Structures are given as structure tokens and as C-alpha cells.
CSV table of C-alpha atoms and ligand atoms in Angstrom, one decimal:
chain,number,residue,atom,x,y,z
R,1,MET,CA,-6.8,-13.1,26.4
R,2,SER,CA,-9.7,-15.3,27.1
R,3,GLN,CA,-9.3,-19.0,27.8
R,4,PHE,CA,-10.9,-19.7,24.3
R,5,LEU,CA,-8.4,-18.1,22.0
R,6,HIS,CA,-6.8,-20.9,20.0
R,7,THR,CA,-3.2,-21.6,21.2
R,8,LYS,CA,-2.0,-21.3,17.6
R,9,TYR,CA,-2.7,-17.5,17.9
R,10,ALA,CA,-0.8,-17.1,21.2
R,11,ASP,CA,2.1,-15.3,19.5
R,12,LEU,CA,0.0,-13.5,16.9
R,13,ARG,CA,1.3,-10.0,16.3
R,14,PRO,CA,-1.4,-7.9,14.7
R,15,TYR,CA,-0.8,-5.1,12.3
R,16,ILE,CA,-0.5,-1.7,14.0
R,17,PRO,CA,-2.1,1.0,11.8
R,18,GLY,CA,-1.1,4.7,11.8
R,19,GLU,CA,-2.3,6.3,14.9
R,20,GLN,CA,-5.6,8.2,14.9
R,21,PRO,CA,-5.5,10.3,18.0
R,22,GLN,CA,-8.7,12.2,18.9
R,23,ASP,CA,-7.3,14.7,21.3
R,24,ARG,CA,-7.1,17.5,18.7
R,25,LYS,CA,-7.3,18.1,15.0
R,26,TYR,CA,-4.2,17.0,13.2
R,27,ILE,CA,-2.9,17.3,9.7
R,28,LYS,CA,-2.9,13.5,9.1
R,29,LEU,CA,0.2,12.5,7.0
R,30,ASN,CA,0.9,9.1,8.7
R,31,ALA,CA,-1.1,6.6,6.7
R,32,ASN,CA,-0.6,7.6,3.1
R,33,GLU,CA,-4.2,8.7,2.8
R,34,THR,CA,-5.3,12.0,1.3
R,35,SER,CA,-7.5,14.9,2.2
R,36,MET,CA,-8.6,15.3,-1.4
R,37,PRO,CA,-12.1,14.1,-2.0
R,38,PRO,CA,-13.0,11.1,-4.2
R,39,SER,CA,-14.2,11.6,-7.8
R,40,SER,CA,-17.5,13.6,-8.0
R,41,GLU,CA,-18.8,10.6,-9.9
R,42,VAL,CA,-18.6,8.7,-6.6
R,43,LEU,CA,-21.1,11.0,-5.0
R,44,LYS,CA,-23.5,10.6,-7.9
R,45,ALA,CA,-23.2,6.8,-7.6
R,46,LEU,CA,-24.2,6.9,-3.9
R,47,SER,CA,-27.8,7.9,-4.9
R,48,ASN,CA,-31.2,7.1,-3.7
R,49,PRO,CA,-31.9,3.9,-5.8
R,50,LEU,CA,-28.7,2.4,-4.4
R,51,ILE,CA,-29.6,3.2,-0.8
R,52,ARG,CA,-33.2,1.9,-1.4
R,53,GLY,CA,-31.8,-1.3,-3.0
R,54,MET,CA,-29.7,-2.2,0.0
R,55,GLY,CA,-32.4,-4.4,1.4
R,56,LYS,CA,-31.1,-7.0,-1.0
R,57,TYR,CA,-27.6,-8.6,-1.0
R,58,ALA,CA,-25.3,-7.3,-3.6
R,59,ASP,CA,-23.8,-9.5,-6.3
R,60,PRO,CA,-21.3,-12.0,-4.7
R,61,HIS,CA,-19.5,-12.3,-8.0
R,62,CYS,CA,-19.1,-8.6,-8.2
R,63,HIS,CA,-19.5,-8.8,-12.0
R,64,ALA,CA,-20.0,-5.1,-12.8
R,65,LEU,CA,-17.1,-3.9,-10.7
R,66,ARG,CA,-14.7,-6.6,-12.0
R,67,GLN,CA,-15.8,-5.7,-15.5
R,68,ALA,CA,-15.2,-2.0,-15.0
R,69,ILE,CA,-11.7,-2.7,-13.6
R,70,GLY,CA,-11.1,-5.1,-16.4
R,71,GLU,CA,-12.0,-2.4,-18.9
R,72,TYR,CA,-9.5,0.0,-17.3
R,73,TYR,CA,-6.7,-2.6,-17.6
R,74,ASN,CA,-7.9,-4.2,-20.8
R,75,VAL,CA,-8.3,-7.7,-19.3
R,76,PRO,CA,-11.4,-9.8,-19.1
R,77,GLU,CA,-13.5,-9.9,-15.9
R,78,GLU,CA,-12.3,-13.5,-15.3
R,79,GLN,CA,-8.9,-12.0,-14.5
R,80,VAL,CA,-10.1,-9.6,-11.8
R,81,PHE,CA,-10.6,-10.4,-8.2
R,82,VAL,CA,-12.1,-7.7,-5.9
R,83,GLY,CA,-11.9,-7.4,-2.1
R,84,ASN,CA,-12.7,-5.3,0.9
R,85,GLY,CA,-9.5,-3.3,0.6
R,86,SER,CA,-6.3,-4.7,-0.8
R,87,ASP,CA,-5.3,-6.1,2.6
R,88,GLU,CA,-8.3,-8.5,2.3
R,89,VAL,CA,-7.2,-9.3,-1.3
R,90,LEU,CA,-3.7,-10.1,0.0
R,91,GLY,CA,-5.4,-12.2,2.8
R,92,PHE,CA,-7.4,-14.2,0.3
R,93,CYS,CA,-4.3,-14.7,-1.8
R,94,PHE,CA,-2.3,-16.0,1.1
R,95,MET,CA,-5.3,-18.2,2.2
R,96,SER,CA,-5.7,-19.6,-1.3
R,97,PHE,CA,-2.1,-20.4,-2.2
R,98,PHE,CA,0.0,-20.7,1.0
R,99,SER,CA,-0.3,-23.2,3.9
R,100,GLU,CA,1.7,-24.0,7.0
R,101,THR,CA,4.4,-25.7,5.0
R,102,SER,CA,4.7,-22.9,2.5
R,103,ARG,CA,8.0,-21.0,2.2
R,104,ILE,CA,7.7,-17.3,1.2
R,105,CYS,CA,10.0,-14.4,1.1
R,106,PHE,CA,9.8,-10.6,1.1
R,107,PRO,CA,12.2,-7.7,1.8
R,108,ASP,CA,13.3,-7.1,5.4
R,109,ILE,CA,11.9,-3.5,5.0
R,110,THR,CA,8.5,-3.5,3.4
R,111,TYR,CA,4.8,-3.2,4.1
R,112,GLY,CA,4.3,-4.6,7.6
R,113,PHE,CA,1.2,-6.7,6.7
R,114,TYR,CA,3.2,-9.4,4.9
R,115,GLU,CA,4.9,-10.3,8.1
R,116,VAL,CA,1.6,-10.2,9.9
R,117,TYR,CA,-0.1,-12.6,7.5
R,118,ALA,CA,3.0,-14.8,7.4
R,119,ASN,CA,2.8,-15.0,11.2
R,120,ALA,CA,-1.1,-15.4,11.3
R,121,PHE,CA,-1.0,-18.3,8.7
R,122,HIS,CA,2.2,-19.8,10.2
R,123,LEU,CA,4.2,-19.6,7.1
R,124,ASP,CA,8.0,-20.1,6.8
R,125,ALA,CA,8.9,-16.5,5.9
R,126,GLN,CA,12.3,-15.3,4.9
R,127,ALA,CA,13.2,-11.6,5.1
R,128,ILE,CA,15.6,-10.7,2.3
R,129,PRO,CA,17.7,-7.6,3.2
R,130,LEU,CA,17.4,-4.5,1.1
R,131,ARG,CA,20.8,-3.1,-0.1
R,132,GLU,CA,22.4,-0.4,2.1
R,133,ASP,CA,20.7,2.3,0.0
R,134,PHE,CA,17.3,0.6,0.4
R,135,SER,CA,17.1,-0.6,-3.2
R,136,ILE,CA,16.0,-4.2,-3.8
R,137,ASP,CA,18.6,-6.6,-5.1
R,138,VAL,CA,16.7,-8.7,-7.6
R,139,GLU,CA,19.1,-11.7,-7.7
R,140,PRO,CA,18.0,-13.4,-4.4
R,141,TYR,CA,14.4,-13.3,-5.7
R,142,VAL,CA,15.4,-14.7,-9.1
R,143,ARG,CA,17.4,-17.5,-7.4
R,144,THR,CA,15.0,-18.5,-4.6
R,145,ASP,CA,12.4,-21.3,-4.9
R,146,ARG,CA,10.2,-19.5,-2.3
R,147,HIS,CA,7.0,-17.7,-3.2
R,148,VAL,CA,7.7,-14.0,-3.5
R,149,VAL,CA,5.8,-11.0,-2.1
R,150,LEU,CA,7.0,-7.6,-3.3
R,151,ALA,CA,5.5,-4.1,-2.9
R,152,ASN,CA,6.4,-2.1,-6.1
R,153,PRO,CA,7.0,0.7,-5.4
R,154,ASN,CA,8.2,-0.5,-2.0
R,155,ALA,CA,6.9,1.0,1.3
R,156,PRO,CA,8.1,2.8,3.3
R,157,THR,CA,11.1,3.5,1.1
R,158,GLY,CA,9.1,4.6,-1.9
R,159,MET,CA,11.6,3.1,-4.3
R,160,VAL,CA,10.6,1.3,-7.4
R,161,LEU,CA,11.8,-1.7,-9.5
R,162,PRO,CA,11.4,-1.7,-13.3
R,163,VAL,CA,8.8,-4.1,-14.7
R,164,GLN,CA,11.6,-6.1,-16.4
R,165,ALA,CA,13.0,-6.9,-12.9
R,166,ILE,CA,9.7,-8.3,-11.8
R,167,GLU,CA,9.4,-10.2,-15.1
R,168,ARG,CA,12.8,-11.9,-14.4
R,169,ILE,CA,11.5,-13.0,-11.0
R,170,ALA,CA,8.2,-14.3,-12.3
R,171,ALA,CA,10.0,-16.1,-15.2
R,172,ALA,CA,12.7,-17.7,-13.1
R,173,CYS,CA,10.4,-20.2,-11.4
R,174,PRO,CA,6.8,-20.8,-12.7
R,175,GLU,CA,6.0,-23.1,-9.8
R,176,ARG,CA,5.9,-20.4,-7.3
R,177,ILE,CA,3.6,-17.4,-6.9
R,178,VAL,CA,4.9,-13.9,-7.2
R,179,VAL,CA,2.6,-11.3,-5.6
R,180,VAL,CA,3.3,-7.7,-6.6
R,181,ASP,CA,1.5,-5.2,-4.5
R,182,GLU,CA,1.1,-2.1,-6.6
R,183,ALA,CA,-0.6,0.2,-4.0
R,184,TYR,CA,1.5,3.1,-5.3
R,185,VAL,CA,1.7,2.3,-9.0
R,186,ASP,CA,-0.5,5.3,-10.1
R,187,TYR,CA,2.1,7.8,-9.0
R,188,GLY,CA,3.8,7.7,-12.4
R,189,ASN,CA,4.9,4.1,-12.4
R,190,ALA,CA,4.5,1.2,-14.9
R,191,SER,CA,2.2,-1.6,-13.8
R,192,CYS,CA,3.0,-5.3,-14.1
R,193,VAL,CA,-0.5,-6.1,-15.2
R,194,PRO,CA,0.6,-6.6,-18.9
R,195,LEU,CA,2.9,-9.4,-17.6
R,196,VAL,CA,-0.1,-11.4,-16.3
R,197,ALA,CA,-0.9,-12.7,-19.8
R,198,ARG,CA,2.5,-14.4,-20.0
R,199,TYR,CA,3.0,-15.4,-16.3
R,200,PRO,CA,0.2,-17.4,-14.7
R,201,ASN,CA,2.1,-17.4,-11.4
R,202,LEU,CA,1.9,-13.6,-11.2
R,203,VAL,CA,-0.7,-11.8,-9.0
R,204,VAL,CA,-0.8,-8.0,-9.2
R,205,VAL,CA,-2.7,-6.4,-6.3
R,206,GLN,CA,-3.9,-2.8,-6.3
R,207,THR,CA,-6.0,-0.5,-4.1
R,208,TYR,CA,-8.4,2.4,-4.2
R,209,SER,CA,-7.1,3.7,-0.9
R,210,LYS,CA,-4.2,5.8,-2.2
R,211,SER,CA,-4.5,7.3,-5.7
R,212,ARG,CA,-8.3,7.1,-5.8
R,213,ASN,CA,-8.8,8.9,-2.5
R,214,LEU,CA,-11.0,6.1,-1.1
R,215,ALA,CA,-9.3,4.6,1.9
R,216,GLY,CA,-12.5,4.6,3.9
R,217,ALA,CA,-14.5,2.8,1.2
R,218,ARG,CA,-12.3,-0.3,1.4
R,219,ILE,CA,-11.8,-1.4,-2.2
R,220,GLY,CA,-8.9,-3.4,-3.5
R,221,PHE,CA,-8.4,-5.8,-6.4
R,222,ALA,CA,-6.0,-8.4,-7.9
R,223,ILE,CA,-5.3,-9.1,-11.6
R,224,ALA,CA,-4.1,-12.6,-12.3
R,225,SER,CA,-4.8,-15.6,-14.6
R,226,PRO,CA,-8.4,-16.7,-14.8
R,227,GLU,CA,-7.5,-19.9,-12.9
R,228,VAL,CA,-5.8,-18.0,-10.0
R,229,VAL,CA,-8.8,-15.6,-9.8
R,230,SER,CA,-11.3,-18.5,-9.8
R,231,ASP,CA,-9.3,-20.1,-6.9
R,232,MET,CA,-9.5,-16.9,-4.9
R,233,MET,CA,-13.2,-16.5,-5.6
R,234,LYS,CA,-13.8,-20.1,-4.3
R,235,ILE,CA,-11.9,-19.3,-1.1
R,236,LYS,CA,-13.7,-16.0,-0.7
R,237,CYS,CA,-17.1,-17.8,-1.1
R,238,ALA,CA,-16.1,-20.2,1.6
R,239,PHE,CA,-15.3,-17.4,3.9
R,240,ASN,CA,-17.4,-14.3,3.1
R,241,PRO,CA,-19.3,-14.5,-0.2
R,242,PHE,CA,-20.7,-10.9,0.3
R,243,ASN,CA,-17.4,-9.3,1.1
R,244,MET,CA,-18.2,-6.3,-1.1
R,245,SER,CA,-21.1,-4.0,0.0
R,246,ALA,CA,-23.5,-2.5,-2.5
R,247,MET,CA,-21.9,0.8,-1.7
R,248,ALA,CA,-18.4,-0.4,-2.3
R,249,LEU,CA,-19.4,-1.9,-5.7
R,250,SER,CA,-21.1,1.3,-6.9
R,251,VAL,CA,-18.3,3.5,-5.6
R,252,GLY,CA,-15.7,1.3,-7.2
R,253,ILE,CA,-17.3,1.4,-10.7
R,254,ALA,CA,-17.7,5.2,-10.6
R,255,ALA,CA,-14.2,5.8,-9.4
R,256,ILE,CA,-12.3,3.6,-11.9
R,257,ARG,CA,-14.1,5.2,-14.8
R,258,ASP,CA,-13.1,8.7,-13.9
R,259,THR,CA,-9.6,8.4,-15.4
R,260,GLU,CA,-9.3,12.2,-15.8
R,261,TYR,CA,-9.7,12.8,-12.1
R,262,LEU,CA,-7.1,10.1,-11.2
R,263,LYS,CA,-4.6,11.8,-13.5
R,264,TRP,CA,-5.3,15.2,-12.1
R,265,CYS,CA,-5.0,14.0,-8.4
R,266,THR,CA,-1.8,12.0,-9.0
R,267,ARG,CA,-0.2,14.8,-10.9
R,268,ARG,CA,-0.9,17.1,-8.0
R,269,ILE,CA,0.6,14.7,-5.5
R,270,ILE,CA,3.7,14.2,-7.6
R,271,GLU,CA,4.2,18.0,-7.9
R,272,ASN,CA,3.7,18.4,-4.2
R,273,ARG,CA,6.1,15.5,-3.5
R,274,GLU,CA,8.9,17.0,-5.6
R,275,TYR,CA,8.3,20.5,-4.2
R,276,THR,CA,8.5,19.2,-0.6
R,277,LYS,CA,11.5,17.0,-1.4
R,278,THR,CA,13.5,19.9,-2.9
R,279,ARG,CA,12.7,22.2,0.1
R,280,LEU,CA,13.6,19.5,2.6
R,281,GLU,CA,16.9,18.8,0.8
R,282,ARG,CA,17.7,22.5,1.0
R,283,MET,CA,17.3,22.1,4.8
R,284,GLY,CA,19.9,19.3,4.8
R,285,PHE,CA,17.5,16.3,4.6
R,286,TYR,CA,18.2,13.2,2.6
R,287,ALA,CA,15.1,11.7,0.9
R,288,THR,CA,14.9,8.4,-0.9
R,289,ASP,CA,13.9,8.4,-4.6
R,290,SER,CA,10.2,8.1,-3.9
R,291,HIS,CA,7.8,7.1,-6.6
R,292,THR,CA,4.8,7.2,-4.3
R,293,ASN,CA,2.6,9.6,-2.3
R,294,PHE,CA,5.0,9.8,0.6
R,295,LEU,CA,8.6,10.9,1.4
R,296,PHE,CA,11.0,8.9,3.4
R,297,VAL,CA,13.5,11.3,4.9
R,298,HIS,CA,16.5,11.5,7.2
R,299,HIS,CA,18.4,14.5,8.6
R,300,PRO,CA,21.9,14.0,10.0
R,301,ALA,CA,21.4,16.4,12.8
R,302,LEU,CA,17.8,15.6,13.8
R,303,ASP,CA,16.8,12.4,15.5
R,304,ALA,CA,13.8,11.0,13.5
R,305,GLU,CA,11.8,10.2,16.6
R,306,VAL,CA,12.4,13.7,18.0
R,307,TYR,CA,11.3,15.1,14.6
R,308,TYR,CA,8.2,12.9,14.7
R,309,ARG,CA,7.3,14.1,18.2
R,310,ALA,CA,8.0,17.8,17.3
R,311,LEU,CA,5.8,17.6,14.3
R,312,LYS,CA,3.0,15.9,16.3
R,313,ALA,CA,3.3,18.7,18.9
R,314,ALA,CA,2.8,21.1,15.9
R,315,GLY,CA,-0.3,19.2,14.9
R,316,ILE,CA,1.1,17.1,12.1
R,317,LEU,CA,1.1,13.3,12.2
R,318,THR,CA,3.8,11.3,10.4
R,319,ARG,CA,5.0,7.7,10.7
R,320,HIS,CA,8.1,6.7,12.5
R,321,TYR,CA,9.2,3.1,12.7
R,322,ALA,CA,11.3,2.2,15.7
R,323,VAL,CA,12.8,-0.8,14.0
R,324,PRO,CA,16.4,-1.5,12.9
R,325,ARG,CA,17.8,0.1,9.8
R,326,ILE,CA,15.0,2.7,9.4
R,327,ARG,CA,14.8,4.2,12.9
R,328,ASP,CA,16.7,7.3,11.6
R,329,PHE,CA,14.0,7.9,8.9
R,330,LEU,CA,10.6,9.5,9.0
R,331,ARG,CA,7.8,8.7,6.5
R,332,ILE,CA,5.7,11.8,5.6
R,333,THR,CA,2.6,11.4,3.4
R,334,VAL,CA,2.4,13.9,0.6
R,335,GLY,CA,-0.8,15.9,1.0
R,336,THR,CA,-2.1,19.2,-0.4
R,337,ARG,CA,0.2,22.1,-1.0
R,338,ALA,CA,-1.1,23.8,2.1
R,339,GLU,CA,-0.5,20.7,4.2
R,340,MET,CA,3.1,20.4,2.9
R,341,ASP,CA,3.7,24.1,3.5
R,342,ALA,CA,2.7,23.4,7.1
R,343,VAL,CA,5.2,20.6,7.3
R,344,LEU,CA,8.0,22.7,5.9
R,345,GLU,CA,7.2,25.6,8.2
R,346,ALA,CA,7.2,23.4,11.2
R,347,THR,CA,10.4,21.6,10.1
R,348,GLU,CA,12.2,24.9,9.8
R,349,LYS,CA,11.2,25.8,13.3
R,350,ILE,CA,12.2,22.4,14.7
R,351,LEU,CA,15.6,22.6,13.0
R,352,ARG,CA,16.2,26.1,14.4
R,353,CYS,CA,15.2,25.0,17.9
R,354,GLN,CA,17.4,21.9,17.5
R,355,GLY,CA,20.4,24.1,16.4
R,356,ARG,CA,20.0,26.3,19.5
R,357,HIS,CA,20.1,23.2,21.7
R,358,ALA,CA,23.2,21.9,20.0
R,359,SER,CA,25.3,25.1,20.0
I,401,LIG,C1,-1.9,1.1,1.9
I,401,LIG,C2,-1.3,-0.2,1.4
I,401,LIG,C3,-2.1,-1.4,1.4
I,401,LIG,C4,-3.5,-1.4,2.0
I,401,LIG,O1,-4.5,-1.0,1.2
I,401,LIG,P1,-6.0,-1.2,1.6
I,401,LIG,O2,-6.6,-1.3,0.2
I,401,LIG,O3,-6.4,0.1,2.2
I,401,LIG,O4,-6.2,-2.4,2.4
I,401,LIG,C5,-1.6,-2.5,0.8
I,401,LIG,N1,-0.3,-2.5,0.5
I,401,LIG,C6,0.5,-1.4,0.6
I,401,LIG,C7,2.0,-1.5,0.1
I,401,LIG,C8,0.0,-0.3,1.1
I,401,LIG,O5,0.8,0.8,1.2
């Protein structure tokens, strides 16, 4: 730490992304990315005129991309905010609506970035425990007067709340913001976007990083009331008006229009998820009811950290969280069928090895 870092950041705990070791080639199933390519329309969008035009700044209002996303969700452009990944969208949301006196809440087990932002912005954050089975008890969120941040489906559990549950939370207290992070909505789940018309306190956040196979492009968006979006645009323009590169804007438009490819990819991932889940269950694993592109699994006779290390030794990266309540679980991103077969094969070997040690 230099002598210049502001003292208010002395206790800052930054987000720790999934590891990206360079020592060998891994099957990377630790960050819920994919090895499937983006839509072929994306390649076409990255053409010569775009590259030649990059001497000029891109549109700071991102009209064309917001319009394309609006068309997909049947909302006007005024209700769409876009950012450099949904992490940035969440960041602008926190910056716009929460201050040091703000009280927010989110589940004790959820996407780690909420805690990081709460900490970075010095918010009063309450962690509301998930039930024993990792499901979300809606009642505390209905009763609280705190702002609410929920990932739906939740990560790393993969479990989903019905839209009506989110509606109850949004309806209970119109004075507070309810942020619903729908990073995994496309894997067969209903979106809360249609609720935005009735609940001006609702902010629905989505990303291109998962279902659209574009984690490296950094594109995320929020759908909310025109007033909420205009507030966030104002804050963005006071911080980084050109947050979206010309490349991200072009890629974003091309990808959101290719609805067939989105359906094809997500169907494949869901098939691979269920295939892998069934096989793992046959080996004695318990897996949560995941509605995402990852599995969250536990084996009664296999320590999750040992399993994580054994898979890594076999060239497969997964995510283990050494934190209370979930240290006995491993999160495995669902990839291609070949990647999942590699996981299953390695797992069989690990279990066999483990059994020999135990007996
Ligand atoms: C992956 C993920 C994000 C981050 O997405 P980016 O758009 O890549 O920043 C946000 N929220 C949840 C719940 C995620 O799983």
C-alpha cells in the first residue's frame, strides 16, 4: 500500500475472480464462462468499417444498443442502461442510489460482488441467511425496509425464486430499490423485466457474459423505469461517459438479435447440465436444483476441497469457496458434452482412489 491510498479504503476487500493459472492448459469450469463461440453475427459485426471508424468516440448514450436490447425485451430505449459488464452496471446502480447511510440486504450466500460493493461504498449491509436447503426465504425481504439485492437464479446455489416472489418484495415497499441480478435467467427461467412497468423501484440487471458466450466482450445491462435509467446515465456521464467501446456496442447489437443461437446454446447447456447431474447423482453426489449453467454439488464421502484439488490435478478448474455453510460444496460450470465427460471420468477416478484410501 502506498502512503496515498485513501484511509477509507484501508479495509477494502476486492473481489477475487476465478483463478486463471497459466502453467498448463485447463478445462476451465470455474467462472461460469463457456468455450462455445459467440454468435457468428458477432464476427460479421466486427468488420472493417467498424475498425476504421474507431478513430472517433462511440455514442456515449449507446442509443443503438439500448434500442436493440429494448426490442428484445419489448421496452423503450429509455428503460435500458448498458455498461461494461453487469458488474459495472451494478456498480453504477450502487453509486446512483446508495450512500454511506444506506441500508441494504442480500442473502448470506450469493454473488460475492454485492459484499465487495457494499464494503467499497461503506454501506450498512445485512446478510440474510438462506434456509438450510439453500432456498431463499422471501419473508424477511418482504418485511425489511432495507434496499434489496438478489441474484435470481442465485449463485453459487443455482436455485431460483418465482417471479411472483420478487413481485411481493418489490410491491411491499415502493420506497426502496430492489435489484434483481438475472445473470442466469436465460437458462430456462422467467425474467422479472415485465414487472418493471408496474414497479418503478425494480432494477433488473443482465449480462452477455454467460448465455451469450461473451464474457470477454464486457457487456451488461439494466432494465428499469425511465427515471431510474436516466439517473444512472447521469452518474455514468459523471464518471466515464464513453464506458462502452465501439466494439462492445457493435457486438452487443449483433448478439442480442441472434435469438436462435441463444436458444440453441442455452438448450445445449441445460441438456449437458441435466446429463452431468444425473451421472453425478448416480455416483452418490447431491446437487442443488440448478437453473443455471453450473452445478453446485456435494459428496458425503469426498471433501470438496480435496475434490477441487484432484480435478485441478486432472486439468479441470472448478470453484471451491472456503467459507462457512458451503465449504462442503463444489461449483462446476456446465460446458460442452466433451468437457462434462472429462469431469465425469475424472470424478470416477477420484472416487475410486478415495475409496481405496478409506478402506
Ligand atoms: C457472472 C455474474 C455477473 C458478472 O457479469 P459480468 O457481466 O461479466 O460483469 C454478475 N452477477 C452474477 C450473479 C454473475 O454470476
